[in-house]
Coordinates of C-alpha atoms in Angstrom, one line a residue:
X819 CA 14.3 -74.7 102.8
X820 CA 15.3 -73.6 106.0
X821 CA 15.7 -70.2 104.6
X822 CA 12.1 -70.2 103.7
X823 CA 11.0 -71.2 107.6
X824 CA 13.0 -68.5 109.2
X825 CA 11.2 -65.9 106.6
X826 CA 8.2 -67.3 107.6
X827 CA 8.8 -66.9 111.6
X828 CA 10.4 -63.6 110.7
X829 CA 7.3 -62.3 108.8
X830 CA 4.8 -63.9 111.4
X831 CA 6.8 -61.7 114.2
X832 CA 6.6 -58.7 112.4
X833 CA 2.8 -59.1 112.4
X834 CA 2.6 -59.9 116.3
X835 CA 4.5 -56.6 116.5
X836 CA 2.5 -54.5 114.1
X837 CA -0.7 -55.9 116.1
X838 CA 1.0 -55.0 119.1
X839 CA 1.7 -51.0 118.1
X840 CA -1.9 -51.2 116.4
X841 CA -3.4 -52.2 120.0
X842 CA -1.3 -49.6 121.9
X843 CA -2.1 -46.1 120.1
X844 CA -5.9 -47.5 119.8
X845 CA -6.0 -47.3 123.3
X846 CA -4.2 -44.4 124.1
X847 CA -7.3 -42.3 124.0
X848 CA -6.4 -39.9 126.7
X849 CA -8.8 -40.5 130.0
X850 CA -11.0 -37.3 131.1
X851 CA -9.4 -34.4 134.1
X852 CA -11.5 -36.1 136.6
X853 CA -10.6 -39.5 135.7
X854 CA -6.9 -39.0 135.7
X855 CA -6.4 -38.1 139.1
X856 CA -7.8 -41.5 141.2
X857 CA -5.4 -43.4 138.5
X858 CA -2.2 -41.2 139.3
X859 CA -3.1 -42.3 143.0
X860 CA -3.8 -45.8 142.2
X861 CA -0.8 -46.2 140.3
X862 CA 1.7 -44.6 142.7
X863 CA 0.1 -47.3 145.3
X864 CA 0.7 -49.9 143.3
X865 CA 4.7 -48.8 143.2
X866 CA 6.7 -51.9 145.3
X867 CA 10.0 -51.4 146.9
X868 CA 12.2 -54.2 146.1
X869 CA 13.1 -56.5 149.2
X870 CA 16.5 -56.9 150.3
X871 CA 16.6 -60.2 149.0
X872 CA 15.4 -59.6 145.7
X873 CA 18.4 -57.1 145.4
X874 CA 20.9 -59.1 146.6
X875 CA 19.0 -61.7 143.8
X876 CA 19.2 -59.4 141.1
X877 CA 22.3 -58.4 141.6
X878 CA 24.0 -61.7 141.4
X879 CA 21.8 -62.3 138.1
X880 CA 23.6 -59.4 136.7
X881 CA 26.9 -60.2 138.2
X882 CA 26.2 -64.0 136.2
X883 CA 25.2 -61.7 133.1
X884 CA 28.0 -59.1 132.7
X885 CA 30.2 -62.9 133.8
X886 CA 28.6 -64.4 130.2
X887 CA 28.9 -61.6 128.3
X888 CA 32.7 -61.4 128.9
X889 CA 33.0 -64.9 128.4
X890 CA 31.1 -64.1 124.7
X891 CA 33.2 -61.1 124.2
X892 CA 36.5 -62.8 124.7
X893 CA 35.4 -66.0 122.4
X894 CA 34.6 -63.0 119.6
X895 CA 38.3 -61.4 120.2
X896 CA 39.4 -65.1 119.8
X897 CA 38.0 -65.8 116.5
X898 CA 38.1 -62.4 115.2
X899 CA 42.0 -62.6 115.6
X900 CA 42.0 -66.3 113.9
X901 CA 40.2 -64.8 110.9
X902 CA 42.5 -62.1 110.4
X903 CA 45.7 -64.1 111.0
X904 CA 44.4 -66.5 108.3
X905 CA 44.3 -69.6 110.6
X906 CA 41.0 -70.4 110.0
X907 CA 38.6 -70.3 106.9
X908 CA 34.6 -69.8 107.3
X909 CA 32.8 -71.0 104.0
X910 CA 28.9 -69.9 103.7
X911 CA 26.6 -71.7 101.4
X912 CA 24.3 -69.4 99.6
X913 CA 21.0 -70.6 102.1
X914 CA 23.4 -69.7 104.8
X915 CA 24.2 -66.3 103.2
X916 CA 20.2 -65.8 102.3
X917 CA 19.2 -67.3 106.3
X918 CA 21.6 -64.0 107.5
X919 CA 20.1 -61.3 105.7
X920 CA 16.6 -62.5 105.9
X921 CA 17.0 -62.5 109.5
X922 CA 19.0 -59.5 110.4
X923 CA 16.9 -57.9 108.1
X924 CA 13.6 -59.1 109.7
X925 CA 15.3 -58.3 113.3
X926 CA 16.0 -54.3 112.7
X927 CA 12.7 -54.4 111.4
X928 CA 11.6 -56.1 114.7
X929 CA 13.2 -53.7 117.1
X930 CA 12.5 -50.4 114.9
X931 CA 9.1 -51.2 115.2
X932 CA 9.4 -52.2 118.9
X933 CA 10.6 -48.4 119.6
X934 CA 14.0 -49.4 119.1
X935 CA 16.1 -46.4 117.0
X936 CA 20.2 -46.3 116.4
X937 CA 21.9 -48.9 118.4
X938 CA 19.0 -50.7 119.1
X939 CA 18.1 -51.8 115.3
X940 CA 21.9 -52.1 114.7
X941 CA 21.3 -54.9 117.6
X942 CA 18.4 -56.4 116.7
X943 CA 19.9 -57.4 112.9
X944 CA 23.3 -58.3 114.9
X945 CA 21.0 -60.9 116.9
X946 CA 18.2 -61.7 113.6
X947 CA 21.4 -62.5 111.5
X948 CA 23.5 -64.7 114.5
X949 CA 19.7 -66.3 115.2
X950 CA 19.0 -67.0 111.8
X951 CA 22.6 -68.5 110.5
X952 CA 22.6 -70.7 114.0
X953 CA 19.2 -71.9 113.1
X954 CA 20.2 -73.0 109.5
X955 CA 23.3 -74.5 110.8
X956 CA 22.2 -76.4 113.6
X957 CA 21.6 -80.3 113.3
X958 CA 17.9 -81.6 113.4
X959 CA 16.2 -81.9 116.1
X960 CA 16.8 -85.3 118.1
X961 CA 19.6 -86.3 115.5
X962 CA 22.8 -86.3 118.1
X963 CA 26.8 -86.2 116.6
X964 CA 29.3 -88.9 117.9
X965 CA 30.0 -92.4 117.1
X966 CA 28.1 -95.8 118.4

């Protein structure tokens, strides 16, 4: 059932993005000479320089980021070397199996039309399939695991 939903959301996202693309090219109708010139100087006016603070900001956002995704990377190496040892077993159920095609599937798709090309589609059905498999497995909504 769920493997239906996420085909659904995957198939309504591909039409947002097709809409998307559809709405850029029709209005990149190139502007006239005369036109072009006040929006070159508009646009370069409306260039900001970032504020110290916002650097100093940003930076530590990416400092938190590059942080995470060591932490990820490291939990990957973990498991990847308890599945090759033999430590641990994973067992998919065929809607599990279906949820991460469907969604990697739907993610390349995604991204390819999004611009992406190579690395970036390879990405976006890493992430569709991960999305989609977390999204079958998690528990409902409001239903919480432990004991009373």
């Amino acid at each position: 059932m769920r493997a239906w939903q996420i085909a659904v959301f995957m198939f309504g996202a591909l039409m947002l993005s097709v809409s998307g693309v559809q709405a850029q090219t029709a209005g990149a109708t190139t502007p006239p000479a005369a036109a072009a010139a006040p929006a070159q100087k508009s646009a370069s006016a409306a260039q900001q320089v970032l504020t110290p603070e916002q650097i100093e900001e940003l930076q530590s956002m990416v400092g938190r980021m590059q942080s995470a995704m060591q932490d990820m990377v490291n939990s990957a190496r973990s498991t990847a070397g308890r599945l090759a040892s033999g430590s641990q077993t994973v067992v998919l159920s065929t809607n599990e199996i279906a949820a991460i095609a469907i969604g990697a599937a739907g993610g390349a798709i995604l991204i390819d039309l999004l611009g992406g090309g190579g690395l970036a589609t390879i990405a976006g059905a890493v992430v569709g399939g991960v999305a989609a498999h977390w999204f079958v497995t998690a528990p409902p909504m409001g239903q919480t695991t432990g004991t009373s």
